Amino acid sequence: MSDKDLIEKDIFSKVLRAGRRTYFFDVRATKADDYYITITESKKFTEEDGSYHFKKHKIYLYKEDFASFNEILSEMTEYVINHKGEEVISERHQKDFKKEFDGTEYSNSEEPTKTSSSSYTDINFDDI
């Protein structure tokens, strides 16, 4: 086993897929067999010709910073939820956004409208 294998040995990993972004949370071991966390954001970019590439950003988080990091992250997430709620407002800016809430459909191109069950197509799978 080389020194590189000892320096960045993966111990435990989790993945969070979030649209074009993917977050990788990894517990790794140092050469001295101490643990630290890496958080990697990978974002997919698609070119006009259909090709794509990923941009990655990585944060290294060491044990001596865990408590402070966790405290500040919790404070920040609570602040956002308390001031803006849990709804993702940026989704409304996508041109194909449609969200239904309490029977009211919200869309970028129109005012909220009431939906009814008659606006849905009844499909009988025996016909297919």
Short mmCIF file of C-alpha atoms in Angstrom, two decimals:
data_model
loop_
_atom_site.label_atom_id
_atom_site.label_comp_id
_atom_site.label_asym_id
_atom_site.label_seq_id
_atom_site.Cartn_x
_atom_site.Cartn_y
_atom_site.Cartn_z
CA MET A 1 0.00 0.00 0.00
CA SER A 2 1.45 3.40 -0.97
CA ASP A 3 1.57 6.55 1.19
CA LYS A 4 -1.25 8.06 -0.91
CA ASP A 5 -3.48 5.10 -0.04
CA LEU A 6 -2.77 5.69 3.64
CA ILE A 7 -3.35 9.45 3.42
CA GLU A 8 -6.80 9.33 1.85
CA LYS A 9 -8.31 6.04 2.91
CA ASP A 10 -12.12 6.12 2.65
CA ILE A 11 -13.80 4.85 5.81
CA PHE A 12 -17.46 5.82 5.42
CA SER A 13 -19.34 7.63 2.63
CA LYS A 14 -22.77 9.08 1.86
CA VAL A 15 -24.06 10.71 -1.34
CA LEU A 16 -26.74 13.38 -1.72
CA ARG A 17 -28.03 13.89 -5.26
CA ALA A 18 -29.65 17.30 -5.71
CA GLY A 19 -30.53 18.09 -9.32
CA ARG A 20 -27.38 19.03 -11.25
CA ARG A 21 -25.38 18.91 -8.02
CA THR A 22 -24.16 15.89 -6.13
CA TYR A 23 -22.68 16.13 -2.65
CA PHE A 24 -20.25 13.49 -1.42
CA PHE A 25 -19.65 13.19 2.33
CA ASP A 26 -16.62 11.04 3.11
CA VAL A 27 -14.91 10.05 6.34
CA ARG A 28 -11.26 9.49 5.57
CA ALA A 29 -8.20 8.47 7.53
CA THR A 30 -4.90 10.30 7.70
CA LYS A 31 -1.51 8.63 7.57
CA ALA A 32 -1.58 8.60 11.37
CA ASP A 33 -5.01 6.85 11.21
CA ASP A 34 -6.94 9.85 12.52
CA TYR A 35 -10.28 10.66 10.86
CA TYR A 36 -11.47 13.77 9.06
CA ILE A 37 -14.40 14.59 6.75
CA THR A 38 -14.40 15.78 3.16
CA ILE A 39 -17.48 17.36 1.61
CA THR A 40 -17.34 17.49 -2.19
CA GLU A 41 -19.81 19.36 -4.38
CA SER A 42 -19.85 18.09 -7.96
CA LYS A 43 -21.89 20.11 -10.45
CA LYS A 44 -22.64 18.96 -14.00
CA PHE A 45 -22.34 21.45 -16.86
CA THR A 46 -23.70 20.53 -20.29
CA GLU A 47 -22.33 22.19 -23.42
CA GLU A 48 -24.41 23.11 -26.46
CA ASP A 49 -22.97 20.15 -28.39
CA GLY A 50 -24.25 17.73 -25.74
CA SER A 51 -20.89 17.10 -24.11
CA TYR A 52 -20.57 17.71 -20.42
CA HIS A 53 -18.07 18.22 -17.66
CA PHE A 54 -18.11 18.39 -13.88
CA LYS A 55 -16.77 21.10 -11.60
CA LYS A 56 -15.83 19.94 -8.14
CA HIS A 57 -15.26 21.87 -4.94
CA LYS A 58 -14.00 20.18 -1.80
CA ILE A 59 -14.00 21.12 1.88
CA TYR A 60 -11.77 19.37 4.40
CA LEU A 61 -13.20 19.33 7.91
CA TYR A 62 -11.02 18.23 10.82
CA LYS A 63 -12.16 16.95 14.21
CA GLU A 64 -11.05 20.03 16.10
CA ASP A 65 -13.55 22.07 14.02
CA PHE A 66 -16.54 19.68 14.15
CA ALA A 67 -18.36 21.30 17.10
CA SER A 68 -18.02 24.87 15.81
CA PHE A 69 -18.85 23.87 12.23
CA ASN A 70 -21.94 21.94 13.35
CA GLU A 71 -23.08 24.81 15.60
CA ILE A 72 -22.76 27.42 12.85
CA LEU A 73 -24.33 25.17 10.19
CA SER A 74 -27.31 24.50 12.48
CA GLU A 75 -27.66 28.22 13.24
CA MET A 76 -27.55 29.11 9.54
CA THR A 77 -30.07 26.46 8.46
CA GLU A 78 -32.46 27.43 11.28
CA TYR A 79 -32.15 31.10 10.28
CA VAL A 80 -33.04 30.36 6.65
CA ILE A 81 -36.00 28.12 7.58
CA ASN A 82 -37.31 30.64 10.14
CA HIS A 83 -37.06 33.59 7.73
CA LYS A 84 -37.97 31.96 4.39
CA GLY A 85 -39.65 28.64 5.23
CA GLU A 86 -38.89 25.33 3.58
CA GLU A 87 -40.33 26.09 0.12
CA VAL A 88 -37.63 26.34 -2.55
CA ILE A 89 -38.46 29.70 -4.11
CA SER A 90 -35.87 29.40 -6.89
CA GLU A 91 -37.94 26.59 -8.47
CA ARG A 92 -40.54 29.20 -9.43
CA HIS A 93 -38.03 30.84 -11.77
CA GLN A 94 -37.70 27.76 -13.96
CA LYS A 95 -39.76 28.19 -17.14
CA ASP A 96 -41.53 24.82 -16.77
CA PHE A 97 -42.28 25.19 -13.04
CA LYS A 98 -45.70 24.07 -11.86
CA LYS A 99 -46.52 23.35 -8.26
CA GLU A 100 -49.84 22.52 -6.71
CA PHE A 101 -50.54 23.48 -3.13
CA ASP A 102 -53.97 23.12 -1.47
CA GLY A 103 -55.70 22.76 -4.84
CA THR A 104 -54.10 25.91 -6.24
CA GLU A 105 -51.68 25.47 -9.13
CA TYR A 106 -48.80 27.93 -9.38
CA SER A 107 -46.99 28.51 -12.64
CA ASN A 108 -44.58 31.09 -14.00
CA SER A 109 -46.85 32.04 -16.88
CA GLU A 110 -50.14 32.53 -15.10
CA GLU A 111 -51.85 33.58 -11.89
CA PRO A 112 -52.78 30.88 -9.37
CA THR A 113 -55.77 28.89 -10.58
CA LYS A 114 -57.95 26.31 -8.92
CA THR A 115 -57.54 22.82 -10.34
CA SER A 116 -60.33 20.33 -10.48
CA SER A 117 -60.43 16.60 -10.92
CA SER A 118 -62.15 17.11 -14.30
CA SER A 119 -58.94 18.56 -15.71
CA TYR A 120 -57.25 15.17 -15.47
CA THR A 121 -57.43 12.46 -18.12
CA ASP A 122 -58.80 9.14 -16.99
CA ILE A 123 -56.62 6.35 -18.35
CA ASN A 124 -57.73 2.74 -18.42
CA PHE A 125 -54.66 0.54 -18.67
CA ASP A 126 -56.74 -2.30 -20.18
CA ASP A 127 -57.00 -0.15 -23.35
CA ILE A 128 -53.24 0.01 -23.79
#
